[in-house]
CSV table of C-alpha atoms in Angstrom, one decimal:
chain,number,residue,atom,x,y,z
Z,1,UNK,CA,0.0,0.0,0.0
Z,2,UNK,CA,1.3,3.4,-0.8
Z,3,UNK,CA,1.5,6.4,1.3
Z,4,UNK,CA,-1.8,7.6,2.1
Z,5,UNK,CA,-3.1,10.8,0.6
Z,6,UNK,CA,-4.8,13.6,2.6
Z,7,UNK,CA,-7.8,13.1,0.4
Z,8,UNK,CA,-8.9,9.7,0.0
Z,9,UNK,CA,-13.1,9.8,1.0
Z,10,UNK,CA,-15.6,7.3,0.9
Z,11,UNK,CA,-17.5,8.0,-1.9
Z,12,UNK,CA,-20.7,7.4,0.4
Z,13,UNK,CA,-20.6,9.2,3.3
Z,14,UNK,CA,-17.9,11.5,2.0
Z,15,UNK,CA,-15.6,10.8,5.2
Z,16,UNK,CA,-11.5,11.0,5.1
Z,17,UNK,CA,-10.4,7.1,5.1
Z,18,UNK,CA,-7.1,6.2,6.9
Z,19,UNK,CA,-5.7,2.5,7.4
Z,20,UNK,CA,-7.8,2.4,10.6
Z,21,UNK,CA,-10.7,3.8,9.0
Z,22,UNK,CA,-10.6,0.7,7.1
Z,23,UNK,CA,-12.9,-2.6,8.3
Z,24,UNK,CA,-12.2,-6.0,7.1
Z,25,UNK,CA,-14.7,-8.5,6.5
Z,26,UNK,CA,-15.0,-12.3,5.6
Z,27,UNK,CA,-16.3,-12.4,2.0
Z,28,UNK,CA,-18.1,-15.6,3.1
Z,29,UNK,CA,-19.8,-15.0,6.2
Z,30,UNK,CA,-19.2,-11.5,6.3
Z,31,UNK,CA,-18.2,-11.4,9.9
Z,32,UNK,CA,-15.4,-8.4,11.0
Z,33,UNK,CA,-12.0,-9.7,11.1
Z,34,UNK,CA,-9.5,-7.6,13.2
Z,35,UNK,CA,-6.1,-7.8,11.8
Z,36,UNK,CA,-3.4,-8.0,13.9
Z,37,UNK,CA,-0.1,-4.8,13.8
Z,38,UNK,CA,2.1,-7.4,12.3
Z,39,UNK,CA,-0.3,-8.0,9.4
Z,40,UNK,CA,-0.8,-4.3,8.8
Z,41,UNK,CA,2.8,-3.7,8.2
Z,42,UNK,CA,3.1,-6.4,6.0
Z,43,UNK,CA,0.3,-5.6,4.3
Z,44,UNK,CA,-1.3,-9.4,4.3
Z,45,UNK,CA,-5.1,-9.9,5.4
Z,46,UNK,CA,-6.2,-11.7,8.8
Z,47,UNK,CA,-7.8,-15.3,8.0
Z,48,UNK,CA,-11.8,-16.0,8.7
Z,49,UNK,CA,-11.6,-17.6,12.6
Z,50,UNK,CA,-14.9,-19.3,11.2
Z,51,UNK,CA,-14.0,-23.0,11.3
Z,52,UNK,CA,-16.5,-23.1,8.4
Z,53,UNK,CA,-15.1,-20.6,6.2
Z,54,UNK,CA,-11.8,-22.5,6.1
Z,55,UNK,CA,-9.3,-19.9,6.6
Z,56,UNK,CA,-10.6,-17.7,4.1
Z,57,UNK,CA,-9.0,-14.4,3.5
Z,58,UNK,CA,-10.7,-11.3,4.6
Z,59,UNK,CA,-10.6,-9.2,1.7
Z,60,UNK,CA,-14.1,-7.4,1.7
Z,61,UNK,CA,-13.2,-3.8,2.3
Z,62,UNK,CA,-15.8,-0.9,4.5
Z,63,UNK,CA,-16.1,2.4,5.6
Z,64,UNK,CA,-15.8,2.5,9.7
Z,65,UNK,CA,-17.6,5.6,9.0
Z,66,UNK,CA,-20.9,4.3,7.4
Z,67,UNK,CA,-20.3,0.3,7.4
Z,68,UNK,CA,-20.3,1.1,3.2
Z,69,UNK,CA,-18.8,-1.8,0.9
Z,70,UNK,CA,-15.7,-0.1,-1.1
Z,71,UNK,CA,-13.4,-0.9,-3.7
Z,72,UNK,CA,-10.5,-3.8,-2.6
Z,73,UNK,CA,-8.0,-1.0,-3.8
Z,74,UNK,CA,-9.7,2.0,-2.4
Z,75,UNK,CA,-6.5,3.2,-1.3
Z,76,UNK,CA,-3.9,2.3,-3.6
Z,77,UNK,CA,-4.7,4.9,-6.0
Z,78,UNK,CA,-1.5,7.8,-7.4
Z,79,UNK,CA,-4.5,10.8,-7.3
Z,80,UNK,CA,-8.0,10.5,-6.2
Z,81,UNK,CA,-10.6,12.7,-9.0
Z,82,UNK,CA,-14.0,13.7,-7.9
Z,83,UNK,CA,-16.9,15.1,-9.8
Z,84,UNK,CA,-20.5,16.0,-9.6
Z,85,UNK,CA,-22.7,16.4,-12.6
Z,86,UNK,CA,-25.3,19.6,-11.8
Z,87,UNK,CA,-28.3,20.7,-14.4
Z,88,UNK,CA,-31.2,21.6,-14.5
Z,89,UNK,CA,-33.6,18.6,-15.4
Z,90,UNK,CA,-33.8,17.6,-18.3
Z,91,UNK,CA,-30.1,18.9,-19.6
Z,92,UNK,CA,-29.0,15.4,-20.9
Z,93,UNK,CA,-26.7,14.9,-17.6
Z,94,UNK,CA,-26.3,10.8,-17.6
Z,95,UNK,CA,-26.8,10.9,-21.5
Z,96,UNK,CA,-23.4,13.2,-21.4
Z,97,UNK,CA,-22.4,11.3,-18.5
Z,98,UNK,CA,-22.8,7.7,-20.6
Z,99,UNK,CA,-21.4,8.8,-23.8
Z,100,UNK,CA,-18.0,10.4,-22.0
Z,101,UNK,CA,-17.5,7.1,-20.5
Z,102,UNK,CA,-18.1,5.1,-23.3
Z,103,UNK,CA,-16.0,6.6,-26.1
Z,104,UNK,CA,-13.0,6.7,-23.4
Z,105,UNK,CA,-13.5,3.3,-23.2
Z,106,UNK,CA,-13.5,2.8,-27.3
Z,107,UNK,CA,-12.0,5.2,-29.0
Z,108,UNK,CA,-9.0,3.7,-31.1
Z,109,UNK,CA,-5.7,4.4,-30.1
Z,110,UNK,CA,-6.7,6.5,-26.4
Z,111,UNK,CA,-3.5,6.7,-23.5
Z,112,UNK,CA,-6.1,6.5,-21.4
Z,113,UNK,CA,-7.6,3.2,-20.4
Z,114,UNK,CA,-10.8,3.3,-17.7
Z,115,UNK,CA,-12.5,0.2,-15.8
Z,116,UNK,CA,-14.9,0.0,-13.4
Z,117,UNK,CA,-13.8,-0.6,-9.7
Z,118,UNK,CA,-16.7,-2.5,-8.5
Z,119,UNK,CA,-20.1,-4.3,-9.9
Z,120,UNK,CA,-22.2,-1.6,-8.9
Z,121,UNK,CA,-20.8,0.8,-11.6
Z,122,UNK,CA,-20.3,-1.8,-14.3
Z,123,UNK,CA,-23.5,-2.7,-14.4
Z,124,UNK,CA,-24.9,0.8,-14.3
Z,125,UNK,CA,-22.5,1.8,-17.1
Z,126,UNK,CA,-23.7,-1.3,-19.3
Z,127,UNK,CA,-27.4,-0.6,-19.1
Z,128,UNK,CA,-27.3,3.1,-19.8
Z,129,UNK,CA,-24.9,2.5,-22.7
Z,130,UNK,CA,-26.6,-0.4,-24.3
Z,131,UNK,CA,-29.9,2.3,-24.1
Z,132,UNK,CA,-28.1,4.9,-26.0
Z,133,UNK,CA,-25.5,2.4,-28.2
Z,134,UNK,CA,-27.7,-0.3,-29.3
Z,135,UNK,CA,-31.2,0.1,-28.5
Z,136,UNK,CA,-31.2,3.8,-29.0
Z,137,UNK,CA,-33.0,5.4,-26.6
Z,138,UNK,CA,-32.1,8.2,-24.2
Z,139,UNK,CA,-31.3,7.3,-20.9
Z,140,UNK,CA,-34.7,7.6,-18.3
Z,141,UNK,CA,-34.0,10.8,-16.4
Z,142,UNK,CA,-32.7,10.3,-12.6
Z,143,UNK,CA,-35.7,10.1,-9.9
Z,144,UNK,CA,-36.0,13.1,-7.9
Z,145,UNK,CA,-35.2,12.3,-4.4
Z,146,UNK,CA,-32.7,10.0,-4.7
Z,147,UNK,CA,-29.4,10.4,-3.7
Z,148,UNK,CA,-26.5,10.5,-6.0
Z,149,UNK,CA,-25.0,7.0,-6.5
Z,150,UNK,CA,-21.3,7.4,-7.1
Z,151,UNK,CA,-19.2,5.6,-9.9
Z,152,UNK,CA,-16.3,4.9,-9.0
Z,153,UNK,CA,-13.6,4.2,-12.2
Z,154,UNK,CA,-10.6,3.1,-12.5
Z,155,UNK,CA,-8.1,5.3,-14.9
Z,156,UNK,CA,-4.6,4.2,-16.3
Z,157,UNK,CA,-2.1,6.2,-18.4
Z,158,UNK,CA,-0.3,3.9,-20.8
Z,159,UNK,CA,1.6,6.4,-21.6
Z,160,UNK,CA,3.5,6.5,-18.6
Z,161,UNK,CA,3.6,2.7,-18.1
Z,162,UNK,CA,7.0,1.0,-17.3
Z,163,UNK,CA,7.9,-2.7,-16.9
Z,164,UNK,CA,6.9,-2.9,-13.1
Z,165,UNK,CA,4.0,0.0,-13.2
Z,166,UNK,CA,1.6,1.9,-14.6
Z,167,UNK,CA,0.0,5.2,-12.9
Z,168,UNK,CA,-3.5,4.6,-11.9
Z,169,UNK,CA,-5.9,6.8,-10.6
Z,170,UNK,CA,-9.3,6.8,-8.9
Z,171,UNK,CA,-12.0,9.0,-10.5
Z,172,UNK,CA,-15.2,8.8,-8.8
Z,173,UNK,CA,-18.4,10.6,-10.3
Z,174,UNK,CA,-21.7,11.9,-8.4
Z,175,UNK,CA,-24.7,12.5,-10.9
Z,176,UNK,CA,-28.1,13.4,-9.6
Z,177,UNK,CA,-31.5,14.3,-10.5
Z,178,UNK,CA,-31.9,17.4,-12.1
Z,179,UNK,CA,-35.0,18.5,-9.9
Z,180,UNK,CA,-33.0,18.0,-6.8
Z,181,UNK,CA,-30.2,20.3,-8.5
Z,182,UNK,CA,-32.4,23.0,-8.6
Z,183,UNK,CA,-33.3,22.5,-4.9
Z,184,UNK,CA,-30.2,21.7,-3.5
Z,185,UNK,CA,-30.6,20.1,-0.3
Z,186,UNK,CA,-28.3,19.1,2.7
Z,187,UNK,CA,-27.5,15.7,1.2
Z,188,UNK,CA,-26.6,17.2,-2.6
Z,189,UNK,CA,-24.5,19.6,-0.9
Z,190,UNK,CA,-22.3,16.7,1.1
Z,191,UNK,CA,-21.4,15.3,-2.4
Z,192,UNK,CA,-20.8,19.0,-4.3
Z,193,UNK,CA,-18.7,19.5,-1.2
Z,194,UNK,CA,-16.8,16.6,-1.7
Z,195,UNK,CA,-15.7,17.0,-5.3
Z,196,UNK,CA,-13.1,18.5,-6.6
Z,197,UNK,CA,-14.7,19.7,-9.7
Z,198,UNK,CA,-18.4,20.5,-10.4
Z,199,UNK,CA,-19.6,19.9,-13.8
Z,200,UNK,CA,-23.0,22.4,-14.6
Z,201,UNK,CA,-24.7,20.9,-17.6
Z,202,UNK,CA,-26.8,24.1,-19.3
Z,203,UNK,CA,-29.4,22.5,-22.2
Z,204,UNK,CA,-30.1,25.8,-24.9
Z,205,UNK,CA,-33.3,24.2,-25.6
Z,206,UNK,CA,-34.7,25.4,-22.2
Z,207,UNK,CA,-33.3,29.0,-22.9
Z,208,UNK,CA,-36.3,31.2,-23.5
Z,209,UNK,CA,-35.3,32.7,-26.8
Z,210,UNK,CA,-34.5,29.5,-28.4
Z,211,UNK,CA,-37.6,27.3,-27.8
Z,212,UNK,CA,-39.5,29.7,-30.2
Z,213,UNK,CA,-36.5,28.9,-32.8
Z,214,UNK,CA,-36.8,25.8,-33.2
Z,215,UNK,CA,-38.7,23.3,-34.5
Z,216,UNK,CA,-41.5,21.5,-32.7
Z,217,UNK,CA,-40.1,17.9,-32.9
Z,218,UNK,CA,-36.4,18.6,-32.0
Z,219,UNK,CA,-37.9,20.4,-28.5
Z,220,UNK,CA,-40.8,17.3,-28.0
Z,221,UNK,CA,-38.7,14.7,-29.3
Z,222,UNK,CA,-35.0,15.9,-26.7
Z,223,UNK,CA,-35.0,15.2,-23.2
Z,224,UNK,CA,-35.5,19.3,-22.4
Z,225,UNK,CA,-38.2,19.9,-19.6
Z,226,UNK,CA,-40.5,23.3,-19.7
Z,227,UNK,CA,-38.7,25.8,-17.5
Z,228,UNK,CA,-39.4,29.0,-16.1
Z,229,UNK,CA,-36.6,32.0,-17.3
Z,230,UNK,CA,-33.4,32.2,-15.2
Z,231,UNK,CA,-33.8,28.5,-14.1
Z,232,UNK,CA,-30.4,28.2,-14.9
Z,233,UNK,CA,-29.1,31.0,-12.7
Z,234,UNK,CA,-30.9,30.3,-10.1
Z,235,UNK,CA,-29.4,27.1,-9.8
Z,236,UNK,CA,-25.7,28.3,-10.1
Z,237,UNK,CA,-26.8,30.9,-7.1
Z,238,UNK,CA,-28.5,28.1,-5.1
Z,239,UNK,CA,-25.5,26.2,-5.6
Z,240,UNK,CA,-22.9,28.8,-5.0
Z,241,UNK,CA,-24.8,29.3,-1.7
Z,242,UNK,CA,-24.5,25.9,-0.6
Z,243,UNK,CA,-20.9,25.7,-1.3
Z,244,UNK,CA,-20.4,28.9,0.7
Z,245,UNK,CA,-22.2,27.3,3.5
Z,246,UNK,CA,-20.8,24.2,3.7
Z,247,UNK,CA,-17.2,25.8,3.5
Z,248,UNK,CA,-17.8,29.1,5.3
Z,249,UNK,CA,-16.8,31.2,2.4
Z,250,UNK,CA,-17.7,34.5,3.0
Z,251,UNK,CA,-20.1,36.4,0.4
Z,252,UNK,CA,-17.7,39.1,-0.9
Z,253,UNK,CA,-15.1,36.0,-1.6
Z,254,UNK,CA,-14.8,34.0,-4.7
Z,255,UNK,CA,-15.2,30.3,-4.7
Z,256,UNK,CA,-11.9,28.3,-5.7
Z,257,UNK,CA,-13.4,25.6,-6.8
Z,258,UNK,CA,-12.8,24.1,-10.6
Z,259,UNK,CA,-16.0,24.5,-12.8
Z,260,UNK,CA,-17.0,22.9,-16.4
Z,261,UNK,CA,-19.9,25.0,-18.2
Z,262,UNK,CA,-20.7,22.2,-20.6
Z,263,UNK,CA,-23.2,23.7,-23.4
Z,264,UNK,CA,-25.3,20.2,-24.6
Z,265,UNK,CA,-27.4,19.2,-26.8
Z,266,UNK,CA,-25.2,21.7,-29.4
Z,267,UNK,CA,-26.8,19.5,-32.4
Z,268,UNK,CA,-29.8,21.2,-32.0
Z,269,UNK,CA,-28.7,24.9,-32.6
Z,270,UNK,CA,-25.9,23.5,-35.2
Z,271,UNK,CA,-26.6,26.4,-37.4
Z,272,UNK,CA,-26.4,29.9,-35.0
Z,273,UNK,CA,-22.0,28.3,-34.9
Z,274,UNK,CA,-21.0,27.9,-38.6
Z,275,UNK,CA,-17.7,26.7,-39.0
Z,276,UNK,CA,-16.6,28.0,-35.8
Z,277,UNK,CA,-14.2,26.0,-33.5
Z,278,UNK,CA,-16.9,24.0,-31.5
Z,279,UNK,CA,-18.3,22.7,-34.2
Z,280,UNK,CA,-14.6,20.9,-35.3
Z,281,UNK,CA,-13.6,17.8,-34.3
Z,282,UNK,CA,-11.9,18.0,-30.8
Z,283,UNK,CA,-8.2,17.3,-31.0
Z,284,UNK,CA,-7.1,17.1,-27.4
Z,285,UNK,CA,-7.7,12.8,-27.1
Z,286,UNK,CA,-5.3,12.5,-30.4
Z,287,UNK,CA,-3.1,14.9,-29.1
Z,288,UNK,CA,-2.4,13.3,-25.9
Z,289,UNK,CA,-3.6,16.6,-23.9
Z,290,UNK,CA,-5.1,19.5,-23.8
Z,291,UNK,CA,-5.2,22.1,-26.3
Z,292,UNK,CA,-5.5,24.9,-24.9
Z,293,UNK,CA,-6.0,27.3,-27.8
Z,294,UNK,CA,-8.9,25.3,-29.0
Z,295,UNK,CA,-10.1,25.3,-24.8
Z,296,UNK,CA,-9.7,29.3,-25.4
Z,297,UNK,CA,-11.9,29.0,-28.6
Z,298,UNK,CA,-14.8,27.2,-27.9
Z,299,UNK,CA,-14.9,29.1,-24.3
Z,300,UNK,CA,-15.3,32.4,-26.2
Z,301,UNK,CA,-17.8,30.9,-28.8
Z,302,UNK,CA,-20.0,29.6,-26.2
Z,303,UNK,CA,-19.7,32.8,-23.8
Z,304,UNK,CA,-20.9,35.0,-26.7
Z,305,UNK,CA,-23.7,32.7,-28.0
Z,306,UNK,CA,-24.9,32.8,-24.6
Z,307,UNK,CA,-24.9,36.5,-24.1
Z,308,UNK,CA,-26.5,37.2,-27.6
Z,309,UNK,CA,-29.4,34.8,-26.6
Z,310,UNK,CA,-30.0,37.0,-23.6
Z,311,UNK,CA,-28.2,34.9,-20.8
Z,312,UNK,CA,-26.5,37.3,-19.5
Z,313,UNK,CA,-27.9,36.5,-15.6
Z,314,UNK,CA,-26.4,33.1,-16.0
Z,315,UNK,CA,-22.8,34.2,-16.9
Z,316,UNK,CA,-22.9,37.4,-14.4
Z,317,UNK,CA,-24.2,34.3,-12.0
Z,318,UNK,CA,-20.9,32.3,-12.8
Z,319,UNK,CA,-18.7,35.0,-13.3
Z,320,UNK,CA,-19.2,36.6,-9.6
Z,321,UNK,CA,-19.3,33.6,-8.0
Z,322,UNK,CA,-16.4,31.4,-9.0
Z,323,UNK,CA,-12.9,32.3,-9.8
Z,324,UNK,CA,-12.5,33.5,-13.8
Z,325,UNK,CA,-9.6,31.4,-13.5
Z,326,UNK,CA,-11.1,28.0,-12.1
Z,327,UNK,CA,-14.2,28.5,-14.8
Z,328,UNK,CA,-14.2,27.0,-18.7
Z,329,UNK,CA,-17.3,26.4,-20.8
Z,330,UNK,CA,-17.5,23.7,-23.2
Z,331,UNK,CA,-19.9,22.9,-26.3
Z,332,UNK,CA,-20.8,19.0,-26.3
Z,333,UNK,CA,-23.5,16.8,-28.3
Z,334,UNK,CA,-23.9,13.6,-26.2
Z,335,UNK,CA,-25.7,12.2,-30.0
Z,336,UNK,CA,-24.6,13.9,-32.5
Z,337,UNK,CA,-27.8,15.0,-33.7
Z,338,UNK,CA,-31.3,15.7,-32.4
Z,339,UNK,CA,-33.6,12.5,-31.6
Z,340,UNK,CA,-35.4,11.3,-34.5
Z,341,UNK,CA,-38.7,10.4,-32.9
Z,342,UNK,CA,-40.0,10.2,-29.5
Z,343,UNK,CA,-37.5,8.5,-26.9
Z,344,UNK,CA,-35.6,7.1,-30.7
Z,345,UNK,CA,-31.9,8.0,-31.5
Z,346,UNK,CA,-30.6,7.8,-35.1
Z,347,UNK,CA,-26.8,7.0,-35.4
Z,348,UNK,CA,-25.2,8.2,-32.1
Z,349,UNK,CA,-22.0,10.1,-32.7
Z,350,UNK,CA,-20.4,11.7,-30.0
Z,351,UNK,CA,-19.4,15.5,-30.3
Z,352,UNK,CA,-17.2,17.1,-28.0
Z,353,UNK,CA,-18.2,14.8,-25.3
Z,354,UNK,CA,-14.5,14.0,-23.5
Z,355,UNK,CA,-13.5,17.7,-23.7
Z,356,UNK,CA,-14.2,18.5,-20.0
Z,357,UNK,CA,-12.8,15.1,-18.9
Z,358,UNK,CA,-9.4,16.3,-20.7
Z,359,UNK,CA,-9.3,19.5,-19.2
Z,360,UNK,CA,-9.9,17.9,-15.7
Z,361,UNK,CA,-7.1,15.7,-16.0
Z,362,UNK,CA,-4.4,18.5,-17.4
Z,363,UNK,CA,-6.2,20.2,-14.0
Z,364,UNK,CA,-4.9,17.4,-11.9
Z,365,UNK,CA,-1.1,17.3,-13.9
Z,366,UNK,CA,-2.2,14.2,-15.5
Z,367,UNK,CA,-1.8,14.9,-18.9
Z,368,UNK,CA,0.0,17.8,-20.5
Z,369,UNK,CA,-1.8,21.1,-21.5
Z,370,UNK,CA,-0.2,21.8,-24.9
């Protein structure tokens, strides 16, 4: 076992874990096994004392905090990443979310290689991307009220791989209901608290100018709710608030905490960009990093497509809230294209979709920003 970081959490109850936050379990009968100082330093598991468990090895892992199941490697990891996935309903979060994961997972050639760390998020993963992949349907939105599930992935950078190791890193992702991000309650907050980078997921077809802009099959046919104006801003206030709360930040002080403004659903408003740079194919996964003068591009493009549409309360919202600095906005389309009949996808062709992900990793020194 390495040495331990500072900022290893459960990802359930959002506690710090040390070694003797650790419980260890029988995987057979599930009792608690103690393990002796000896062990510890040696790093070699306690037998079952059950006579009919047969010596087995007590390798289940839990939180001493909240008696939680976690990962076998929980702690082994070089960096720990953290991320909640905020919008209002109906923004497209676990369609994003599911199409990130996926073409990291499958795009030819990628230094990055990601696996799940435990059953729970493999076979959440499966069933959302078999929806979108090969029966074609949106993902069912998130029921309000429950609390974010975390995924917890496993990350690897080939790239730095020698003959005895390979850097791996734990990324663990919090994504809610959209409702309950508009309402942010004590239980949200725990989680926004507890990532290192918040993700706000703004959908244009809930922006008041554009609904009247657009045809009436793209709006019925997306995954876009009916909103009242400034829904948006609202939540980045309500959300500021909580964070200020929850870390006694005072309310003439920006918050330092890393923020993605992905723009989804870009498909559907296609023509007001052109040519322009978000509408290019990204190059930061060929590259190996992240480009930053395409980052500055699309951040611009984005900004003044949302201030010509009247959005000016949602970027004065970010803007005087959070750290210039800490904030990008991204342009993304989690299909490719607009729906092509109720809850029915055409061919689904990721756009933009791993841009954030990149710029999160060149946040944590993991790869290059070129």
């Amino acid at each position: 076992m390495p040495l331990l970081h500072s900022d290893i959490l459960c990802p359930y109850c959002l506690q710090a874990l040390r070694a003797k936050d650790i419980k260890l379990a029988c995987p057979l009968c599930g009792a608690e096994v103690r393990q002796s100082a000896i062990g510890a330093m040696r790093g070699r598991l306690p037998s079952c004392p059950s006579p009919s468990c047969h010596k087995t090895l007590a390798s289940d892992k839990h939180c001493g905090h909240c008696g939680a199941k976690l990962p076998a490697d929980i702690m082994d990891y070089a960096k720990y990443l953290r991320f909640s996935i905020l919008g209002i309903s109906g923004a497209g979060k676990t369609n994003f979310l599911t199409t990130m994961l996926h073409e990291l997972r499958n795009t030819p050639g990628t230094p990055l290689v990601l696996a799940p760390m435990d059953p729970d998020t493999s076979a959440v993963f499966q069933i959302n991307d078999q929806s979108i992949y090969e029966t074609r349907r949106p993902v069912d939105a998130t029921p309000p009220g429950m609390p974010p599930q975390p995924q917890q992935w496993r990350l690897r950078d080939r790239t730095k791989m020698t003959q005895k190791n390979i850097p791996s890193y734990s990324l663990t992702i919090f994504d809610g209901a959209g409702e309950d991000a508009e309402h942010i309650d004590a239980v949200i907050s725990r989680y926004i608290s507890g990532s290192k980078t918040l993700v706000v997921l703004i959908d244009p077809l809930a922006l008041p100018g554009i609904r009247q802009r657009i045809s009436e099959n793209v709006f019925n046919w997306s995954t876009t709710a009916e909103h009242a104006a400034g829904a948006s801003a609202n939540m980045v206030n309500g959300l500021a608030n909580y964070i200020r709360q929850s870390c006694s930040i005072a309310p003439g002080r920006l918050i330092d905490r890393d923020v993605a403004v992905v723009f989804t659903k870009l498909d559907a408003v296609k023509d007001s960009f052109g040519q322009s740079t978000v509408m290019q194919p990204s190059p930061h996964l060929a590259r190996k990093g992240f480009v930053k003068a395409d980052a500055d591009a699309v951040d611009a493009e984005i900004r003044d497509w949302l201030a010509s549409q009247g959005e000016t309360a949602f970027l004065d919202a970010v803007d005087t809230e959070f750290q210039m600095k800490k904030v990008r906005f991204f342009g993304v389309s989690s299909f490719g294209q607009p729906p092509t009949g109720d809850f029915q996808l055409g061919r689904v062709m990721p756009h933009r979709v791993l841009d954030p992900l990149m710029w999160m990793l060149t946040r944590e020194n993991i790869i290059p920003e070129l």
